[in-house]
Amino acid sequence: MSAEARSVVNAWAEEVKAVLQFLTAEEWTSAVVDPDSEGATKGFFWWMQKFNLASDAEVYVGAPALAWSELGARVLQAAGVELIEQASAKNTYLESLQQSMSGLTRALTEIAGRPVEATGGREQSPSHPGVTFEVVLSAGGFDLPALRVVISNALCSALGVRPASAATKVASSAIVATPPPTPATGALVAGPQPAATPSGVAVLLDVQMPVSICFGRASMPLREVLKLTSGSAVELDRRPDDEVDIIVNDCVIAKGEVVVIDGNYGVRVTGIVSREQRLALRSGGR
């Protein structure tokens, strides 16, 4: 039973890491460890997710306040939100958690050998016996307080009993529907969703962020800067036919070429910067 539980928590750890990497454009890592003891979970925010494998097939995720508030704040900050309220951070954390649970259904489908759906979720502390783990999420050299994850015994038992034709079902695309893209592909998960809750990420869709165009850069000693007058020319590090950077919220998201539209300057997008390239630009400069 512990083997089934570990496969579930490992799959979820990978899903939540992918969600956070997509939403924050940061490089995240996840580590699954066995807790030293049951430990105190007073003040934890618990979420219970049910799956249709059995009546009590459930996964519980408990987060201390410092963990869910930091995760929610990082997602909101990546979207350009500066003033972050606790309620917004909590809703955003919950939205990210639900996205990871949607991704987990696909992993459970592969493990169980039959289609699995998330049938409902709500705020609830563990109410059925299960196997407990801790998941530590890290980004930028900072480890968040560990999340407590409980995989119910009913879920483990359901995964341990595979149908006789499981191999055929897994291999048949007619039986197992093509899963939607994971968050890491650049699209939010569109699979089975848990029960509706106040949305955090959806609120970001109306957030206005500054968009700027960078034609080039130059480094000058202060004595040269003080000599600048009207008519002075500053040589940039790019040629006139080079692409320009399209910058949103201080992050290069695309490349483009300058065009003239109805007498005004504009930029035609020629390429989108990948997440890996954005991380490199952030760490090493543009």
Short mmCIF file of C-alpha atoms in Angstrom, two decimals:
data_model
loop_
_atom_site.label_atom_id
_atom_site.label_comp_id
_atom_site.label_asym_id
_atom_site.label_seq_id
_atom_site.Cartn_x
_atom_site.Cartn_y
_atom_site.Cartn_z
CA MET A 1 0.00 0.00 0.00
CA SER A 2 2.85 2.38 0.75
CA ALA A 3 4.19 1.85 -2.78
CA GLU A 4 0.88 3.00 -4.29
CA ALA A 5 0.78 5.98 -1.93
CA ARG A 6 4.30 7.03 -2.84
CA SER A 7 3.53 6.84 -6.56
CA VAL A 8 0.55 9.14 -6.00
CA VAL A 9 2.43 11.73 -3.94
CA ASN A 10 5.36 11.70 -6.37
CA ALA A 11 2.97 12.32 -9.26
CA TRP A 12 1.26 15.18 -7.42
CA ALA A 13 4.60 16.77 -6.47
CA GLU A 14 5.55 16.86 -10.15
CA GLU A 15 2.17 18.36 -11.10
CA VAL A 16 2.27 21.15 -8.53
CA LYS A 17 5.86 21.96 -9.52
CA ALA A 18 4.80 22.26 -13.17
CA VAL A 19 1.86 24.52 -12.24
CA LEU A 20 4.07 26.84 -10.20
CA GLN A 21 6.74 27.01 -12.90
CA PHE A 22 4.13 28.01 -15.46
CA LEU A 23 2.43 30.61 -13.25
CA THR A 24 5.58 32.23 -11.81
CA ALA A 25 8.19 31.67 -14.57
CA GLU A 26 10.54 30.50 -11.79
CA GLU A 27 12.45 27.23 -11.60
CA TRP A 28 10.86 25.11 -8.85
CA THR A 29 11.95 21.83 -7.30
CA SER A 30 9.92 19.40 -5.21
CA ALA A 31 11.09 16.79 -2.72
CA VAL A 32 8.94 14.08 -1.12
CA VAL A 33 10.05 12.91 2.33
CA ASP A 34 8.63 10.78 5.09
CA PRO A 35 7.66 12.91 8.10
CA ASP A 36 9.67 12.26 11.26
CA SER A 37 6.41 12.09 13.17
CA GLU A 38 2.80 13.08 12.74
CA GLY A 39 3.81 16.55 13.87
CA ALA A 40 1.58 19.45 14.80
CA THR A 41 -0.69 20.65 12.02
CA LYS A 42 -2.60 23.26 13.99
CA GLY A 43 -3.29 26.26 11.80
CA PHE A 44 -2.83 24.28 8.55
CA PHE A 45 -5.13 25.02 5.64
CA TRP A 46 -6.39 21.63 4.45
CA TRP A 47 -7.88 20.73 1.07
CA MET A 48 -9.47 17.36 0.34
CA GLN A 49 -9.76 16.07 -3.23
CA LYS A 50 -11.93 13.04 -4.03
CA PHE A 51 -11.46 10.69 -6.99
CA ASN A 52 -13.92 8.24 -8.52
CA LEU A 53 -11.82 5.13 -7.86
CA ALA A 54 -13.57 4.35 -4.55
CA SER A 55 -15.95 5.97 -2.08
CA ASP A 56 -13.13 7.23 0.15
CA ALA A 57 -10.40 7.59 -2.52
CA GLU A 58 -9.03 10.93 -1.36
CA VAL A 59 -5.91 13.06 -1.27
CA TYR A 60 -5.47 15.65 1.48
CA VAL A 61 -3.01 18.55 1.26
CA GLY A 62 -2.31 20.64 4.34
CA ALA A 63 -0.33 23.88 4.14
CA PRO A 64 0.91 26.05 7.00
CA ALA A 65 0.02 29.72 6.66
CA LEU A 66 3.55 30.72 5.64
CA ALA A 67 3.51 28.18 2.80
CA TRP A 68 0.15 29.02 1.19
CA SER A 69 0.62 32.77 1.64
CA GLU A 70 4.10 32.67 0.05
CA LEU A 71 2.95 30.51 -2.87
CA GLY A 72 -0.07 32.70 -3.53
CA ALA A 73 2.00 35.87 -3.28
CA ARG A 74 4.62 34.61 -5.74
CA VAL A 75 1.99 33.82 -8.35
CA LEU A 76 0.38 37.24 -7.93
CA GLN A 77 3.73 39.05 -8.00
CA ALA A 78 4.64 37.26 -11.24
CA ALA A 79 1.45 38.72 -12.70
CA GLY A 80 2.40 42.25 -11.62
CA VAL A 81 0.21 42.54 -8.52
CA GLU A 82 2.05 44.63 -5.92
CA LEU A 83 -0.51 45.04 -3.12
CA ILE A 84 -1.42 41.50 -2.07
CA GLU A 85 -4.12 40.75 0.49
CA GLN A 86 -4.17 37.51 2.45
CA ALA A 87 -7.52 36.51 0.97
CA SER A 88 -6.20 36.96 -2.57
CA ALA A 89 -3.05 34.98 -1.79
CA LYS A 90 -5.12 32.14 -0.31
CA ASN A 91 -7.51 32.00 -3.28
CA THR A 92 -4.56 32.03 -5.69
CA TYR A 93 -2.85 29.20 -3.79
CA LEU A 94 -6.09 27.24 -3.88
CA GLU A 95 -6.44 27.81 -7.64
CA SER A 96 -2.92 26.47 -8.15
CA LEU A 97 -3.68 23.49 -5.93
CA GLN A 98 -6.81 22.65 -7.91
CA GLN A 99 -4.84 22.84 -11.15
CA SER A 100 -2.35 20.33 -9.75
CA MET A 101 -5.18 17.99 -8.74
CA SER A 102 -6.58 18.14 -12.27
CA GLY A 103 -3.16 17.09 -13.54
CA LEU A 104 -3.04 14.30 -10.97
CA THR A 105 -6.13 12.67 -12.52
CA ARG A 106 -4.10 11.88 -15.64
CA ALA A 107 -1.33 10.30 -13.59
CA LEU A 108 -3.90 8.22 -11.66
CA THR A 109 -5.43 7.11 -14.97
CA GLU A 110 -2.05 5.69 -16.00
CA ILE A 111 -1.47 4.05 -12.61
CA ALA A 112 -4.96 2.56 -12.30
CA GLY A 113 -5.25 1.53 -15.95
CA ARG A 114 -8.70 3.10 -16.29
CA PRO A 115 -10.10 6.62 -16.59
CA VAL A 116 -10.01 8.58 -13.34
CA GLU A 117 -11.86 11.80 -12.57
CA ALA A 118 -11.74 14.29 -9.72
CA THR A 119 -15.29 14.11 -8.39
CA GLY A 120 -15.22 16.88 -5.83
CA GLY A 121 -13.03 18.84 -3.48
CA ARG A 122 -13.47 20.99 -0.41
CA GLU A 123 -11.71 22.41 2.63
CA GLN A 124 -11.41 19.49 5.02
CA SER A 125 -8.77 17.98 7.24
CA PRO A 126 -8.03 14.23 6.94
CA SER A 127 -11.04 12.18 8.03
CA HIS A 128 -9.96 8.73 6.78
CA PRO A 129 -6.80 6.73 7.54
CA GLY A 130 -3.98 7.02 5.04
CA VAL A 131 -0.26 7.26 4.36
CA THR A 132 1.35 10.61 5.23
CA PHE A 133 4.18 12.38 3.42
CA GLU A 134 5.76 15.81 3.40
CA VAL A 135 6.45 17.73 0.19
CA VAL A 136 9.02 20.52 0.22
CA LEU A 137 8.80 23.07 -2.60
CA SER A 138 11.77 25.31 -3.36
CA ALA A 139 12.52 28.19 -5.71
CA GLY A 140 15.47 30.54 -5.89
CA GLY A 141 17.28 28.73 -3.09
CA PHE A 142 14.36 29.25 -0.68
CA ASP A 143 12.59 26.24 0.85
CA LEU A 144 8.97 26.74 1.77
CA PRO A 145 7.62 25.13 4.93
CA ALA A 146 6.70 21.53 4.13
CA LEU A 147 3.22 20.67 2.90
CA ARG A 148 1.59 17.68 4.57
CA VAL A 149 0.05 15.22 2.08
CA VAL A 150 -2.15 12.29 3.09
CA ILE A 151 -3.08 9.57 0.59
CA SER A 152 -6.12 7.64 1.85
CA ASN A 153 -5.91 3.88 2.28
CA ALA A 154 -8.98 3.53 0.06
CA LEU A 155 -7.19 5.25 -2.81
CA CYS A 156 -4.11 3.06 -2.33
CA SER A 157 -6.25 -0.10 -2.32
CA ALA A 158 -8.07 0.97 -5.48
CA LEU A 159 -4.77 1.55 -7.26
CA GLY A 160 -3.40 -1.78 -6.08
CA VAL A 161 -6.20 -3.76 -7.76
CA ARG A 162 -5.84 -3.33 -11.52
CA PRO A 163 -8.51 -4.61 -13.94
CA ALA A 164 -7.64 -7.78 -15.88
CA SER A 165 -7.55 -5.84 -19.14
CA ALA A 166 -5.71 -2.86 -17.68
CA ALA A 167 -2.81 -3.10 -20.13
CA THR A 168 -5.20 -3.10 -23.07
CA LYS A 169 -7.10 -0.13 -21.69
CA VAL A 170 -3.98 1.93 -21.12
CA ALA A 171 -2.71 1.20 -24.62
CA SER A 172 -6.03 1.91 -26.35
CA SER A 173 -6.64 5.52 -27.28
CA ALA A 174 -10.30 4.60 -27.79
CA ILE A 175 -10.67 3.82 -24.11
CA VAL A 176 -8.44 6.51 -22.56
CA ALA A 177 -9.18 9.95 -23.92
CA THR A 178 -6.30 12.18 -24.96
CA PRO A 179 -5.44 14.28 -21.89
CA PRO A 180 -5.39 18.08 -22.06
CA PRO A 181 -2.01 19.89 -21.96
CA THR A 182 -0.28 20.26 -18.62
CA PRO A 183 0.44 23.74 -17.21
CA ALA A 184 4.06 23.42 -18.29
CA THR A 185 3.00 23.56 -21.96
CA GLY A 186 1.75 27.11 -21.57
CA ALA A 187 -1.99 26.43 -21.18
CA LEU A 188 -4.07 26.14 -18.03
CA VAL A 189 -5.45 22.67 -17.39
CA ALA A 190 -8.89 22.17 -18.91
CA GLY A 191 -9.59 18.72 -17.48
CA PRO A 192 -12.05 17.74 -14.73
CA GLN A 193 -12.26 20.53 -12.18
CA PRO A 194 -12.91 20.28 -8.44
CA ALA A 195 -15.81 22.10 -6.84
CA ALA A 196 -15.98 25.79 -7.66
CA THR A 197 -14.23 28.13 -5.25
CA PRO A 198 -13.37 31.83 -5.35
CA SER A 199 -10.88 32.13 -8.19
CA GLY A 200 -7.46 33.70 -7.66
CA VAL A 201 -5.73 33.25 -11.01
CA ALA A 202 -8.84 34.21 -13.00
CA VAL A 203 -8.80 37.63 -11.36
CA LEU A 204 -5.39 38.27 -12.91
CA LEU A 205 -6.81 38.24 -16.43
CA ASP A 206 -7.99 41.85 -16.00
CA VAL A 207 -4.78 43.10 -14.39
CA GLN A 208 -3.12 45.83 -16.44
CA MET A 209 0.66 45.60 -16.78
CA PRO A 210 3.13 47.98 -18.44
CA VAL A 211 4.38 46.96 -21.88
CA SER A 212 7.61 48.54 -23.15
CA ILE A 213 9.88 48.09 -26.15
CA CYS A 214 13.67 47.95 -25.81
CA PHE A 215 15.68 49.03 -28.88
CA GLY A 216 19.03 48.47 -27.18
CA ARG A 217 21.23 49.29 -24.22
CA ALA A 218 24.50 51.03 -23.48
CA SER A 219 26.84 51.29 -20.50
CA MET A 220 28.59 54.61 -19.91
CA PRO A 221 30.84 55.99 -17.20
CA LEU A 222 29.18 58.67 -15.12
CA ARG A 223 31.57 61.31 -16.51
CA GLU A 224 30.28 60.53 -20.02
CA VAL A 225 26.67 60.72 -18.90
CA LEU A 226 27.30 64.17 -17.43
CA LYS A 227 28.60 65.35 -20.80
CA LEU A 228 25.33 64.52 -22.60
CA THR A 229 23.61 67.54 -24.11
CA SER A 230 20.89 68.17 -26.65
CA GLY A 231 22.00 66.58 -29.92
CA SER A 232 24.36 64.04 -28.33
CA ALA A 233 24.23 60.53 -29.81
CA VAL A 234 24.37 57.38 -27.67
CA GLU A 235 25.46 54.20 -29.43
CA LEU A 236 23.36 51.17 -28.52
CA ASP A 237 24.36 47.49 -28.60
CA ARG A 238 22.12 46.63 -31.57
CA ARG A 239 22.01 47.25 -35.29
CA PRO A 240 19.05 49.00 -36.92
CA ASP A 241 17.77 45.72 -38.41
CA ASP A 242 18.04 43.72 -35.17
CA GLU A 243 14.89 42.56 -33.39
CA VAL A 244 13.64 44.54 -30.40
CA ASP A 245 12.60 43.20 -26.98
CA ILE A 246 8.94 43.28 -25.95
CA ILE A 247 8.93 43.65 -22.17
CA VAL A 248 5.97 43.07 -19.83
CA ASN A 249 6.37 43.81 -16.14
CA ASP A 250 10.19 43.95 -16.49
CA CYS A 251 10.27 40.51 -18.17
CA VAL A 252 11.13 39.93 -21.85
CA ILE A 253 8.26 37.87 -23.26
CA ALA A 254 8.75 38.22 -27.03
CA LYS A 255 10.87 39.55 -29.89
CA GLY A 256 9.61 41.79 -32.67
CA GLU A 257 10.37 44.16 -35.54
CA VAL A 258 9.50 47.85 -35.71
CA VAL A 259 6.71 48.80 -38.13
CA VAL A 260 4.73 51.95 -38.88
CA ILE A 261 0.94 51.73 -38.47
CA ASP A 262 -1.18 54.72 -39.56
CA GLY A 263 1.71 57.07 -38.91
CA ASN A 264 2.51 55.57 -35.47
CA TYR A 265 5.33 53.27 -34.50
CA GLY A 266 4.38 49.68 -33.69
CA VAL A 267 6.03 46.31 -33.22
CA ARG A 268 5.19 43.12 -35.09
CA VAL A 269 5.79 40.04 -32.91
CA THR A 270 8.24 37.67 -34.58
CA GLY A 271 8.77 35.17 -31.77
CA ILE A 272 7.69 34.29 -28.23
CA VAL A 273 10.37 33.82 -25.57
CA SER A 274 10.16 30.40 -23.90
CA ARG A 275 10.05 29.94 -20.14
CA GLU A 276 13.65 28.66 -20.14
CA GLN A 277 14.80 31.73 -22.06
CA ARG A 278 12.90 34.04 -19.68
CA LEU A 279 14.64 32.45 -16.72
CA ALA A 280 18.03 32.87 -18.43
CA LEU A 281 17.30 36.52 -19.21
CA ARG A 282 16.24 37.19 -15.63
CA SER A 283 19.34 35.62 -14.14
CA GLY A 284 21.89 36.79 -16.69
CA GLY A 285 20.47 40.03 -17.97
CA ARG A 286 19.06 40.83 -21.38
#
